[in-house]
Coordinates of C-alpha atoms in Angstrom, one line a residue:
M19 CA 101.1 108.5 86.4
K20 CA 98.2 106.6 87.6
T21 CA 96.9 105.2 91.4
L22 CA 97.8 102.0 92.5
C23 CA 96.6 100.5 95.9
K24 CA 97.1 97.7 97.6
S25 CA 93.6 96.1 97.4
S26 CA 90.3 98.9 96.8
T27 CA 88.8 97.6 100.1
R28 CA 89.0 100.5 101.3
F29 CA 87.8 102.3 97.8
D30 CA 84.9 99.8 98.1
K31 CA 83.7 100.9 101.9
Q32 CA 84.4 105.1 100.5
A33 CA 81.8 104.0 97.7
L34 CA 79.5 102.6 100.0
S35 CA 79.7 105.2 102.2
L36 CA 78.7 107.8 99.9
G37 CA 75.0 105.7 99.0
F38 CA 76.2 103.0 96.5
S39 CA 74.8 99.7 97.5
E40 CA 77.2 96.6 96.3
L41 CA 74.4 95.3 94.0
I42 CA 75.2 99.2 91.8
L43 CA 79.5 98.5 92.1
Q44 CA 78.2 94.8 90.7
E45 CA 76.6 96.0 88.0
N46 CA 79.3 98.4 87.2
A47 CA 81.8 96.1 86.9
A48 CA 79.9 93.4 85.2
R49 CA 78.9 95.7 82.5
G50 CA 83.0 96.6 82.4
V51 CA 83.8 92.8 81.2
A52 CA 80.3 92.7 78.3
E53 CA 81.9 95.4 77.0
L54 CA 84.9 94.1 76.6
V55 CA 84.0 90.3 75.6
R56 CA 81.1 92.1 73.2
Q57 CA 84.9 93.8 71.8
K58 CA 87.4 90.8 71.9
L59 CA 84.8 88.2 71.0
Q60 CA 81.3 87.1 67.6
T61 CA 78.0 87.1 69.0
G62 CA 76.9 83.2 69.4
E63 CA 80.4 81.6 70.9
K64 CA 80.3 80.1 74.6
I65 CA 81.6 81.5 77.4
L66 CA 82.5 79.4 80.4
F67 CA 82.2 81.6 83.6
L68 CA 84.8 80.2 86.3
C69 CA 83.4 81.5 90.2
G70 CA 84.1 81.7 93.2
G71 CA 81.3 82.5 96.3
G72 CA 82.6 85.9 96.9
N73 CA 81.8 89.3 95.3
N74 CA 84.2 88.4 92.5
G75 CA 82.1 85.8 92.0
S76 CA 79.4 87.9 91.7
D77 CA 80.5 90.4 89.3
A78 CA 81.1 87.2 87.2
I79 CA 77.3 85.8 87.5
A80 CA 76.2 89.4 86.2
C81 CA 78.3 89.5 83.2
A82 CA 77.0 85.9 82.5
R83 CA 73.6 87.5 83.0
M84 CA 73.5 90.8 80.6
L85 CA 75.1 88.8 78.3
S86 CA 73.3 85.6 77.8
G87 CA 71.3 85.2 74.8
D88 CA 73.7 87.0 72.4
Y89 CA 76.2 84.2 73.8
E90 CA 76.1 80.9 75.0
C91 CA 77.1 81.3 78.8
E92 CA 78.3 78.5 81.3
L93 CA 78.7 79.5 85.2
Y94 CA 81.3 76.8 86.8
F95 CA 81.1 77.4 90.6
I96 CA 84.2 76.0 93.0
T97 CA 82.7 76.3 96.1
E98 CA 78.7 75.6 97.1
N99 CA 79.2 78.9 99.6
L100 CA 78.3 82.0 98.2
N101 CA 77.5 84.5 100.1
A102 CA 73.8 87.0 99.8
N103 CA 74.8 89.0 96.7
A104 CA 75.9 86.0 94.7
Q105 CA 73.1 84.3 95.8
A106 CA 70.8 86.9 94.6
Q107 CA 72.5 87.3 91.3
L108 CA 72.2 83.8 90.7
N109 CA 68.7 83.1 91.2
I110 CA 68.2 86.3 89.1
A111 CA 71.2 84.2 86.0
L112 CA 68.8 81.6 86.5
K113 CA 65.8 82.6 85.6
V114 CA 67.4 84.4 82.5
G115 CA 68.7 81.2 81.2
V116 CA 71.9 81.4 82.2
N117 CA 73.1 77.7 82.7
R118 CA 75.0 76.2 85.3
V119 CA 76.9 73.2 85.1
S120 CA 78.4 71.0 87.3
Q121 CA 81.4 69.8 86.0
P122 CA 83.6 72.7 83.0
D123 CA 83.5 71.5 79.9
L124 CA 85.9 73.0 77.6
A125 CA 84.8 72.1 74.4
N126 CA 84.2 74.9 71.6
I127 CA 84.9 77.1 74.3
G128 CA 85.3 81.0 73.0
C129 CA 86.7 83.1 76.0
V130 CA 86.7 81.8 79.5
I131 CA 86.0 84.6 82.5
D132 CA 87.9 84.2 85.7
G133 CA 86.0 85.7 88.3
M134 CA 86.7 83.0 91.5
F135 CA 89.3 84.4 94.2
G136 CA 90.2 88.5 93.0
S137 CA 92.8 90.2 94.8
G138 CA 91.8 88.2 98.3
L139 CA 94.0 85.3 97.6
S140 CA 95.5 84.8 100.8
R141 CA 96.7 81.1 100.8
D142 CA 97.7 78.1 98.1
L143 CA 95.3 76.9 95.7
D144 CA 94.6 72.9 96.3
A145 CA 95.5 70.6 94.1
E146 CA 92.1 70.2 92.3
I147 CA 92.4 74.3 91.2
I148 CA 95.6 73.8 89.8
R149 CA 94.8 71.4 88.1
L150 CA 92.0 73.6 86.4
L151 CA 93.9 76.4 86.0
D152 CA 96.4 73.9 83.9
R153 CA 94.0 72.6 81.4
I154 CA 92.3 76.5 80.8
N155 CA 95.7 77.7 81.0
A156 CA 96.6 75.1 77.8
H157 CA 93.4 75.8 75.9
N158 CA 93.6 78.8 73.5
A159 CA 90.5 80.2 74.4
L160 CA 90.1 83.8 75.4
K161 CA 91.0 84.7 78.2
I162 CA 89.9 88.2 80.9
A163 CA 90.3 88.0 84.2
I164 CA 87.8 89.9 87.0
D165 CA 90.0 92.5 88.9
F166 CA 92.8 89.7 89.5
P167 CA 93.7 86.7 87.5
S168 CA 93.5 83.7 90.0
G169 CA 96.3 82.3 91.6
L170 CA 98.0 85.9 92.1
D171 CA 97.7 86.9 95.7
G172 CA 97.7 90.5 96.8
N173 CA 101.5 91.0 96.7
G174 CA 101.7 89.7 93.7
N175 CA 103.0 86.2 93.9
I176 CA 101.5 82.9 92.5
R177 CA 100.0 80.5 94.9
G178 CA 100.3 77.3 93.2
A179 CA 99.2 78.4 89.8
C180 CA 98.0 81.2 88.1
F181 CA 94.7 81.9 85.5
K182 CA 97.2 83.0 82.7
T183 CA 94.8 86.1 81.2
D184 CA 95.0 88.3 77.8
F185 CA 93.0 91.0 79.8
T186 CA 93.1 91.8 83.6
L187 CA 90.0 94.7 84.4
A188 CA 90.9 96.3 87.8
M189 CA 87.4 97.0 89.2
G190 CA 87.5 100.7 90.7
A191 CA 91.3 100.4 91.4
L192 CA 94.5 99.4 90.0
K193 CA 96.1 96.8 92.8
I194 CA 100.0 97.1 92.8
G195 CA 100.2 93.4 92.9
L196 CA 99.0 93.3 88.8
F197 CA 102.5 95.0 87.9
S198 CA 105.1 92.4 90.1
D199 CA 107.6 90.7 88.2
V200 CA 106.3 87.2 88.3
A201 CA 102.3 88.9 87.6
K202 CA 104.4 90.2 84.1
D203 CA 103.5 87.2 82.2
M204 CA 100.2 86.5 83.5
T205 CA 97.9 89.5 83.5
G206 CA 98.1 90.2 80.0
E207 CA 96.8 93.6 79.1
V208 CA 95.4 95.3 82.3
S209 CA 92.8 98.2 82.1
L210 CA 90.6 99.6 84.6
V211 CA 86.5 100.0 84.6
N212 CA 84.9 103.0 86.7
L213 CA 82.8 101.3 89.1
G214 CA 79.8 104.9 88.7
L215 CA 82.6 107.0 90.7
S216 CA 85.8 109.5 89.1
D217 CA 88.6 108.3 90.4
N218 CA 89.4 111.6 92.3
R219 CA 86.0 110.2 94.2
F220 CA 86.5 106.4 94.5
I221 CA 90.5 107.2 95.6
T222 CA 91.0 109.1 98.3
N223 CA 94.2 108.2 99.5
Q224 CA 96.7 107.6 96.9
E225 CA 99.6 105.7 97.9
D226 CA 102.0 104.3 95.1
F227 CA 102.5 105.0 91.3
L228 CA 102.0 103.1 88.4
L229 CA 104.2 105.6 85.6
E230 CA 103.0 105.9 82.5
R231 CA 104.8 107.1 78.8
T232 CA 103.4 110.6 78.9
D233 CA 105.7 111.3 82.1
L234 CA 108.6 111.0 80.2
N235 CA 110.6 114.0 80.7
L236 CA 113.2 114.1 78.3
P237 CA 116.0 116.9 78.8
S238 CA 115.2 119.9 77.3
R239 CA 117.5 122.6 75.6
T240 CA 115.6 126.0 75.0
L241 CA 118.2 128.6 75.8
Q242 CA 120.9 129.4 72.6
N243 CA 123.4 131.4 75.1
V244 CA 124.8 127.4 75.9
H245 CA 128.1 125.8 76.1
K246 CA 128.8 121.8 77.0
G247 CA 129.4 123.2 80.7
S248 CA 125.7 124.0 80.9
F249 CA 124.5 120.6 81.1
G250 CA 127.1 118.7 83.8
H251 CA 130.5 116.6 84.1
A252 CA 129.2 113.1 84.4
F253 CA 132.4 110.9 85.7
V254 CA 132.1 106.8 85.5
A255 CA 134.3 105.0 88.3
L256 CA 135.8 102.0 86.1
G257 CA 136.9 99.0 87.3
Q258 CA 138.0 95.4 86.4
M259 CA 135.1 95.6 83.5
P260 CA 135.5 98.5 82.2
G261 CA 133.6 98.0 79.2
A262 CA 130.5 98.5 81.4
G263 CA 131.2 101.7 82.5
I264 CA 132.4 102.4 79.0
M265 CA 128.7 101.9 78.4
A266 CA 127.4 103.8 81.0
A267 CA 129.1 106.8 79.9
T268 CA 128.6 106.2 76.5
A269 CA 124.7 106.3 77.7
A270 CA 125.1 109.6 79.7
L271 CA 126.3 111.2 76.6
I272 CA 123.4 110.2 74.7
M273 CA 121.6 111.6 76.7
G274 CA 122.8 114.7 77.6
A275 CA 125.6 115.3 79.7
G276 CA 127.4 118.3 78.2
K277 CA 130.4 116.2 79.6
V278 CA 132.2 112.9 80.2
S279 CA 135.1 111.5 81.7
V280 CA 136.0 107.8 82.8
V281 CA 138.4 107.5 86.6
G282 CA 140.0 104.5 85.7
K283 CA 142.0 102.8 82.8
A284 CA 140.7 101.9 79.5
E285 CA 142.0 100.8 76.1
N286 CA 140.7 102.3 73.1
L287 CA 138.6 104.9 74.5
T288 CA 136.2 106.6 72.2
P289 CA 137.7 110.2 70.9
Q290 CA 134.1 112.0 72.5
I291 CA 134.7 110.2 76.9
M292 CA 138.0 112.1 78.2
Q293 CA 139.9 110.1 80.7
K294 CA 141.0 111.3 84.2
N295 CA 142.9 110.1 86.9
N296 CA 140.5 112.0 89.9
F297 CA 136.6 112.5 89.9
D298 CA 138.2 117.2 89.8
G299 CA 134.8 118.8 89.1
A300 CA 132.6 116.4 88.5
G301 CA 129.3 117.4 88.7
A302 CA 127.8 113.4 88.8
V303 CA 129.8 110.2 89.3
A304 CA 128.5 106.8 88.4
I305 CA 129.9 103.9 91.1
G306 CA 130.7 100.5 90.8
I307 CA 129.7 99.2 87.4
G308 CA 131.9 96.5 86.7
L309 CA 134.0 97.7 89.9
G310 CA 134.5 94.5 91.0
N311 CA 137.5 94.4 93.5
A312 CA 139.0 97.6 92.2
D313 CA 140.1 100.3 94.9
I314 CA 138.6 103.2 94.6
D315 CA 138.1 106.9 96.9
I316 CA 134.7 108.0 97.4
S317 CA 136.2 110.6 100.0
A318 CA 135.3 113.7 97.2
I319 CA 132.4 112.4 95.9
K320 CA 130.4 110.3 98.6
H321 CA 128.4 114.0 98.4
L322 CA 127.7 114.8 94.8
P323 CA 125.0 113.1 93.0
C324 CA 125.1 110.2 92.3
V325 CA 124.4 105.9 90.7
L326 CA 125.5 103.5 93.0
D327 CA 124.9 100.1 91.1
A328 CA 126.3 96.3 90.9
D329 CA 129.6 95.4 92.7
L330 CA 129.5 98.8 95.1
C331 CA 126.1 97.1 96.8
Y332 CA 128.1 94.5 98.4
R333 CA 131.3 96.8 99.9
A334 CA 131.1 98.4 103.0
E335 CA 132.3 101.6 100.5
I336 CA 128.3 102.2 99.9
R337 CA 127.6 103.0 103.5
E338 CA 128.6 106.4 103.1
F339 CA 126.4 107.0 100.5
L340 CA 123.0 106.4 102.5
P341 CA 122.8 110.2 104.2
N342 CA 123.2 111.2 100.0
P343 CA 119.8 113.2 98.2
S344 CA 120.9 113.0 95.3
A345 CA 122.2 109.2 95.4
V346 CA 120.1 106.9 93.6
F347 CA 120.8 102.7 94.4
T348 CA 120.5 100.3 91.1
P349 CA 120.6 97.0 92.1
H350 CA 118.9 94.2 90.8
P351 CA 117.6 91.6 92.9
K352 CA 120.3 89.2 93.7
E353 CA 122.6 92.9 94.6
F354 CA 119.8 93.9 96.8
S355 CA 119.6 90.7 98.8
G356 CA 123.2 91.9 99.3
L357 CA 123.3 95.3 99.8
L358 CA 120.2 94.7 103.1
R359 CA 122.9 92.0 104.5
N360 CA 125.8 94.3 103.5
L361 CA 123.9 97.3 105.5
G362 CA 122.8 95.3 108.5
L363 CA 118.9 95.4 107.4
A364 CA 117.6 92.0 106.5
D365 CA 119.7 88.3 105.8
I366 CA 117.4 87.2 102.9
S367 CA 118.0 85.0 99.7
I368 CA 116.9 85.8 96.5
E369 CA 113.9 84.2 96.4
E370 CA 112.7 85.8 99.5
A371 CA 113.9 89.8 97.8
I372 CA 111.7 88.8 94.8
K373 CA 108.8 87.7 96.6
N374 CA 108.7 90.4 99.0
R375 CA 110.5 93.1 96.7
F376 CA 107.1 96.1 97.5
E377 CA 107.7 95.8 100.6
L378 CA 111.5 95.7 101.0
A379 CA 111.9 98.4 98.8
R380 CA 109.1 100.4 100.6
E381 CA 110.9 100.0 103.5
F382 CA 114.3 100.2 102.4
S383 CA 113.8 103.3 100.8
R384 CA 113.5 105.2 104.5
Q385 CA 116.4 103.9 105.9
I386 CA 118.2 106.6 103.1
K387 CA 118.0 109.8 102.0
G388 CA 117.8 109.4 98.0
V389 CA 116.4 106.5 96.2
L390 CA 116.0 103.1 95.4
L391 CA 115.4 101.8 91.8
L392 CA 115.4 97.9 92.1
K393 CA 115.6 96.3 88.6
G394 CA 113.2 93.9 87.5
A395 CA 110.9 93.2 85.2
N396 CA 108.9 95.5 86.7
P397 CA 111.5 98.0 87.8
I398 CA 110.5 100.1 91.3
I399 CA 111.5 103.3 92.4
A400 CA 111.2 104.1 96.0
Y401 CA 111.6 107.7 97.7
N402 CA 110.6 107.6 101.5
G403 CA 108.2 104.8 101.2
T404 CA 106.2 105.6 97.9
L405 CA 106.8 103.2 94.7
Y406 CA 106.9 104.1 91.2
L407 CA 106.8 101.4 88.9
C408 CA 107.3 100.8 85.7
N409 CA 105.8 98.5 83.3
L410 CA 106.6 99.5 80.1
G411 CA 109.8 97.4 79.6
S412 CA 110.4 93.8 77.9
N413 CA 112.1 91.0 77.3
K414 CA 114.8 92.8 74.8
L415 CA 116.2 94.5 77.3
S416 CA 117.6 91.1 78.6
V417 CA 120.8 90.8 77.6
G418 CA 123.6 91.7 79.9
G419 CA 124.7 95.6 80.0
S420 CA 121.3 96.5 79.6
G421 CA 121.7 97.5 83.5
D422 CA 124.8 99.1 82.6
V423 CA 122.7 101.2 79.5
L424 CA 120.3 102.8 82.5
A425 CA 123.0 104.0 84.8
G426 CA 124.5 105.9 82.4
I427 CA 121.0 107.9 81.4
I428 CA 120.3 108.2 85.2
L429 CA 124.1 109.8 85.2
G430 CA 123.1 112.1 82.5
Y431 CA 119.9 113.3 84.0
L432 CA 121.7 113.8 87.4
A433 CA 124.1 115.6 85.8
Q434 CA 121.9 117.7 83.9
G435 CA 120.2 119.0 86.9
F436 CA 117.5 117.0 87.9
T437 CA 116.5 115.4 91.2
A438 CA 117.4 111.6 92.3
L439 CA 114.0 110.8 91.7
E440 CA 112.8 112.8 88.8
A441 CA 116.5 110.8 86.9
A442 CA 115.1 107.4 87.9
Q443 CA 111.2 107.9 86.5
N444 CA 112.6 109.2 83.6
A445 CA 115.4 106.6 83.4
V446 CA 113.4 103.9 83.4
L447 CA 111.1 105.3 81.1
A448 CA 113.8 106.1 78.6
H449 CA 115.3 102.8 78.7
A450 CA 111.8 100.9 78.4
K451 CA 111.1 103.5 75.3
S452 CA 114.1 102.9 73.6
A453 CA 113.7 99.6 73.8
E454 CA 110.0 99.0 72.7
N455 CA 111.1 101.4 69.9
Y456 CA 113.6 98.9 68.5
Q457 CA 112.6 97.1 65.4
G458 CA 114.6 94.2 65.1
N459 CA 113.4 90.7 66.3
D460 CA 113.5 90.5 70.1
Y461 CA 115.8 88.4 71.2
S462 CA 118.7 90.8 68.7
M463 CA 118.7 93.7 70.5
T464 CA 122.2 94.6 71.9
P465 CA 123.4 97.5 74.5
L466 CA 124.6 99.8 71.6
D467 CA 121.1 99.3 70.3
L468 CA 119.5 100.6 73.4
I469 CA 122.0 103.7 73.5
D470 CA 121.5 104.6 69.8
G471 CA 117.6 104.2 70.7
L472 CA 118.2 107.1 72.9
R473 CA 118.6 109.6 69.9
Y474 CA 115.1 109.2 68.8
L475 CA 113.0 109.2 71.6

């Protein structure tokens, strides 16, 4: 896992307290950007640097100075008000031949480097900046954002427009706003630039986390003297749309559950899934998938490891699971908005739920004993106030039934004894990796392809 933070202000202060100067930090930041430019751009190309008046602009100016001579570097400022560091960097850059322009000329531009706002943006962009960004986003030049694409605020929301970059170089620490749902189409490839201090010294207080591929822990069968009961009995409650529950049951089976049963009416049930009249013998249960208005008696299962999905978010019965430490709540934004309203925690629109998803997820996780998995382009797992994000999913997963498969994967993990947090973390990674491994066209993947891919992780 990688550590995420809200902003790097506290960490910058930590570096300064150790004797680093702001100019040293800026030199290291600029060097990281310059190294990427040299890897991606042929010598002699024209580079336009978009500069603000703060430290983000200072990084851009220093980078232009480092590349000047090998590249044709131009500085365009969106403000005349430069702080002391930016002015000092500009004085040096002009002396070594970097050009300052009064208007950005996109003709023959090979690269645009964004050093306007960074992660500190807290207002909507003015019309002139929006027009500039629209022009640049339409251009096919290589685009690099320093620390944060301009127009994206610290919560990962777009403030009128956003620099749509190919690469984002986060300075010193990864910021959580880079991994919002809307940021996914704006940030390009995100990487971290070391500012001269190792992570464990620069980042002294771990806040939230970004899951990585290497964090995936697949179910392991190391013992030979075992039987089907050794790997748990997973149950799925069927409802008005039983096909959704059957897909979840199939995913749980493929993910390693020793036995899988469904409770409810289903025709043409696959032979490896058993049909039951009640939840006797259940080790873990998935409820809400395709449930609709179907009746369900939760008295016997509310204490079990469980996945709470879809229609259950709107029903009063979900309150019975709030004290359950082994419960995983799996709403998408619309269901999350309904769940918050249902529980009396907030009365907000879907748009508000998306806009404030980090803090809403964090606060909700403090109100329950289990785990929240808020689905989206970059799913959020929230447990006891800590967030774990996964940015490995893709648009292949935008197909009906994908969420049912995810619920089934979580169920498979729970049935085998994984904790709710472990199940949620491993499930989003397995889900994303199965989609990543799919070899067909992006638009062609089905939930059954996704389930089949679980065999080969």
